[in-house]
Coordinates of C-alpha atoms in Angstrom, one line a residue:
X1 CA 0.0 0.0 0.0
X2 CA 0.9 3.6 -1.1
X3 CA 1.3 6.2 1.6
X4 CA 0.4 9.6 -0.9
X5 CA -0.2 12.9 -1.0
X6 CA -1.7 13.3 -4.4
X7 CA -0.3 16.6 -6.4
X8 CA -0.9 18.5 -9.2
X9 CA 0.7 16.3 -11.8
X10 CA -1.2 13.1 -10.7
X11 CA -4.2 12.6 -13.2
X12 CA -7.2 9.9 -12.3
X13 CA -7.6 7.3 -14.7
X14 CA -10.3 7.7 -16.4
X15 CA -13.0 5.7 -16.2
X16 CA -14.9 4.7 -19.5
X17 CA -18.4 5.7 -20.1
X18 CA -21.1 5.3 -22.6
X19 CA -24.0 2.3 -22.4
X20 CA -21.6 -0.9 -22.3
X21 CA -21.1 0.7 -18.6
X22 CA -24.6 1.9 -17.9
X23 CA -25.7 -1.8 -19.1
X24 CA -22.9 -3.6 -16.8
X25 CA -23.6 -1.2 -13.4
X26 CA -27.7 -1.7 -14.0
X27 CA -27.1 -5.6 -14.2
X28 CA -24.4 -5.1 -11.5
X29 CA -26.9 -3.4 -8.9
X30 CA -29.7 -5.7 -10.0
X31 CA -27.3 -8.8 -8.4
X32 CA -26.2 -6.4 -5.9
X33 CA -22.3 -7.1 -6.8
X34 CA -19.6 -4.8 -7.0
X35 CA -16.2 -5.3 -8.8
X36 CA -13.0 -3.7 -7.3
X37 CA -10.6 -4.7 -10.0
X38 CA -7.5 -2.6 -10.7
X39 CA -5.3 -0.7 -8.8
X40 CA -7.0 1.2 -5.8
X41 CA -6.9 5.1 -6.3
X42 CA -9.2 7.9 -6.3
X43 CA -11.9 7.3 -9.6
X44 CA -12.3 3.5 -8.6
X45 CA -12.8 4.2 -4.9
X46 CA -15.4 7.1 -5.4
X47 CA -17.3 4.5 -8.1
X48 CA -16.9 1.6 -5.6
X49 CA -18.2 4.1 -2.7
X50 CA -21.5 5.3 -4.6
X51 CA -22.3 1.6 -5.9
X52 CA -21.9 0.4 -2.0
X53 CA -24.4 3.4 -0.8
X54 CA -26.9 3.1 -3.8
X55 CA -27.2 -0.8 -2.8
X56 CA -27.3 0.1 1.1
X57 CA -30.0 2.8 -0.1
X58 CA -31.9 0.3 -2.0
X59 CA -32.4 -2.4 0.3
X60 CA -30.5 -2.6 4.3
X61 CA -31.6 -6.2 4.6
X62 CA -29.9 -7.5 1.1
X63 CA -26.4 -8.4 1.1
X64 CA -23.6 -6.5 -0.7
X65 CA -21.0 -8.6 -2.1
X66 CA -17.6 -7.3 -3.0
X67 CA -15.4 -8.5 -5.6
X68 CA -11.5 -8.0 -5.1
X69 CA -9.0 -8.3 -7.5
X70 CA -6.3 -5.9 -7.2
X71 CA -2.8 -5.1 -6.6
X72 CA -3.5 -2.5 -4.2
X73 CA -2.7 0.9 -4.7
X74 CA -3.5 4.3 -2.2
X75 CA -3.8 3.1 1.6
X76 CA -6.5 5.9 2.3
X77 CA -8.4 4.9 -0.4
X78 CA -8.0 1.5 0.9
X79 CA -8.9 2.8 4.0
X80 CA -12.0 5.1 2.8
X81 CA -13.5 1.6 1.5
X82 CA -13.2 0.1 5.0
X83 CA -15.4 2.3 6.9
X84 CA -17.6 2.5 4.0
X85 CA -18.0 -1.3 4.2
X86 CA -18.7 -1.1 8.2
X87 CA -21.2 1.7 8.4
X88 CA -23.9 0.5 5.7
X89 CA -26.6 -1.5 7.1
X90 CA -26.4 -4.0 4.5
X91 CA -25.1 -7.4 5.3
X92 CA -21.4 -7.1 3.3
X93 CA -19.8 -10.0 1.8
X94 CA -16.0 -10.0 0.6
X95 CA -14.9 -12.5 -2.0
X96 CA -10.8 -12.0 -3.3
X97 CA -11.1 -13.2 -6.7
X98 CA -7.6 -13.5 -8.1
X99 CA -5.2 -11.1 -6.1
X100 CA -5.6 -9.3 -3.1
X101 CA -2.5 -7.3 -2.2
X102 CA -1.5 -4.4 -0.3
X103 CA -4.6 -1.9 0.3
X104 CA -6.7 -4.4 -1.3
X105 CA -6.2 -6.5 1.7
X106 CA -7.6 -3.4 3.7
X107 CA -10.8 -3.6 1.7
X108 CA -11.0 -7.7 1.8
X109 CA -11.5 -7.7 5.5
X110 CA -14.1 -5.0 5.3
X111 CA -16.9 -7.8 5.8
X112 CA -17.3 -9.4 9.3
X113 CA -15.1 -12.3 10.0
X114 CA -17.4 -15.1 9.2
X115 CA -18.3 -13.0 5.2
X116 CA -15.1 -12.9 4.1
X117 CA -14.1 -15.9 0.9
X118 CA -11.6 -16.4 -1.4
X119 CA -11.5 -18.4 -4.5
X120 CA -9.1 -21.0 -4.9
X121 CA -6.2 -19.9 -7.1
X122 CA -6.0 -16.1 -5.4
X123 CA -3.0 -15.2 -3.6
X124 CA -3.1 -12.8 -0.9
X125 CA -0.2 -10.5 -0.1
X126 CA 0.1 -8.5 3.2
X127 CA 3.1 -5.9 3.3
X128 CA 3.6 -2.4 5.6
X129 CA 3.0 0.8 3.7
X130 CA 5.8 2.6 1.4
X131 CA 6.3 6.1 -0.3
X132 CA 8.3 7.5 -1.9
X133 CA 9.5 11.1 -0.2
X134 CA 10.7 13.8 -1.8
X135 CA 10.7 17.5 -0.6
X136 CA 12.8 19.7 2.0
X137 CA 14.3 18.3 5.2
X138 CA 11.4 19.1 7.0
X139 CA 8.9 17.8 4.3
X140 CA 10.7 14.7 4.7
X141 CA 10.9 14.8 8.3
X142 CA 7.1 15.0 8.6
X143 CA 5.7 12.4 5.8
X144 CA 8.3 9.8 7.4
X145 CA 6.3 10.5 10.5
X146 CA 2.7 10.2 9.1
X147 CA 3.6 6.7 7.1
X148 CA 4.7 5.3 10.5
X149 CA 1.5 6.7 11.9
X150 CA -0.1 5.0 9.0
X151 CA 1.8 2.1 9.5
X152 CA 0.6 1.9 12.8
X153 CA -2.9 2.3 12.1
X154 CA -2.5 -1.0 9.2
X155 CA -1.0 -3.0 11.6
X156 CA -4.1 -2.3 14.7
X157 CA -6.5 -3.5 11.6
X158 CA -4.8 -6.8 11.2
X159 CA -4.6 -7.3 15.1
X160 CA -8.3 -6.5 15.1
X161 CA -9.1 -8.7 12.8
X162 CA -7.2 -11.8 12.7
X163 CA -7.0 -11.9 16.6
X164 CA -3.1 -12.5 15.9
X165 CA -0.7 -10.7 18.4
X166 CA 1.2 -7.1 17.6
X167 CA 4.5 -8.5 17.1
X168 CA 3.2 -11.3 14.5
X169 CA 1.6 -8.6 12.3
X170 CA 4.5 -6.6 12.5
X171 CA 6.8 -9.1 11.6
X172 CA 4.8 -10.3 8.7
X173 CA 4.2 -7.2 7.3
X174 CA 7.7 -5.8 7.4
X175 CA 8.3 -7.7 3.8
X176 CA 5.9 -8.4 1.8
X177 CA 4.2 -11.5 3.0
X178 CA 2.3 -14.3 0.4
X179 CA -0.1 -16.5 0.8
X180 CA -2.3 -18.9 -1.0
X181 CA -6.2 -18.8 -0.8
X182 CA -6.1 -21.7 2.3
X183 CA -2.5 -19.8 4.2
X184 CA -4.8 -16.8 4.2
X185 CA -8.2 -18.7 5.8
X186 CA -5.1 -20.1 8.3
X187 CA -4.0 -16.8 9.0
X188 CA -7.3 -15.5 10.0
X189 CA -7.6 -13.0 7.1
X190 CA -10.6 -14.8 5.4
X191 CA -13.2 -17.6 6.6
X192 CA -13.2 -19.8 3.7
X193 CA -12.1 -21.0 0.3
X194 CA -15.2 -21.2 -2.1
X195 CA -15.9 -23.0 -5.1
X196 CA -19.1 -22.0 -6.1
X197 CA -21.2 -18.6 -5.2
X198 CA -23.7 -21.7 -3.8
X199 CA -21.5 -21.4 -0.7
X200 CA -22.0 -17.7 -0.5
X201 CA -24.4 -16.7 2.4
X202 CA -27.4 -15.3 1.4

């Protein structure tokens, strides 16, 4: 995950439009499914964010499942998702479909413990926020504070919810850390491996 301050120069990807889209997010809200696919940043989080209130607008008593498959990408954003995920009243539902790494592992445990799946061939990949700093002395001085703030703040989430003690986080996360679909249902991350969306709960 990506410890940024965006500036001028950075430009949001552009999202595409026109009534391929309009006809995937109709279908998309009808199944009540959104896709987080791609690198996490500001135009996919503020898409993600509106399709996860619409949903919670539509029905509170429908689940919301998430599809992750990303290589991470800005830990706020990552971070923005989270609490989105925890204060709709919609049941949420996680499913890692292919990678989750870095912030996406942020957003993967934004379902309850026992709503979070994984299909078989994903790999999970858990690592402690980076940046690159450039800037005065003191510029320097106070972003390398604020990414061990951050840093700080990744590794409480993990604690919370894997039940696994500070200094096993820590240690894990100092490099980046791999792990197949089953290593990251050991681990605590996830509840189960899932074959078929039959094993989803309703």
């Amino acid at each position: 995950m990506t410890a940024h301050a965006r500036s001028k120069s950075d430009k949001p990807s552009k999202t595409s439009k026109g009534p391929g889209r309009s006809l995937m997010e109709r279908a998309a809200l009808r199944s009540r499914s959104v896709l987080l696919f791609g690198p996490i940043e500001s135009a996919l989080t503020r898409d993600v964010v509106r399709q996860i209130l619409i949903l919670d607008q539509m029905s509170q008593s429908k689940p919301i499942t998430v599809y992750v498959n990303s290589p991470g990408g800005l830990a706020d954003d990552g971070f923005a998702i989270y609490d989105v995920l925890r204060f709709v009243r919609a049941p949420v539902t996680t499913v890692v479909t292919g990678l989750a790494a870095s912030a996406a592992t942020i957003v993967m445990v934004g379902a309850p413990q026992d709503r979070r799946f994984v299909l078989p061939h994903s790999r999970i990949m858990l690592h402690q926020p980076s940046t690159g700093i450039r800037g005065t002395a003191s510029d320097i001085a106070i972003s390398a504070k604020e990414i061990l703030r951050l840093r700080h703040k990744a590794n409480e989430l993990f604690v919370r919810e894997t039940g696994k003690p500070i200094d096993v986080i820590e240690r894990d996360m100092h490099r980046d850390f791999w792990m197949s679909a089953q290593e990251a249902v050991d681990y605590g991350l996830l509840t189960k491996v899932v074959d078929s969306a039959t094993d989803l709960p309703s």
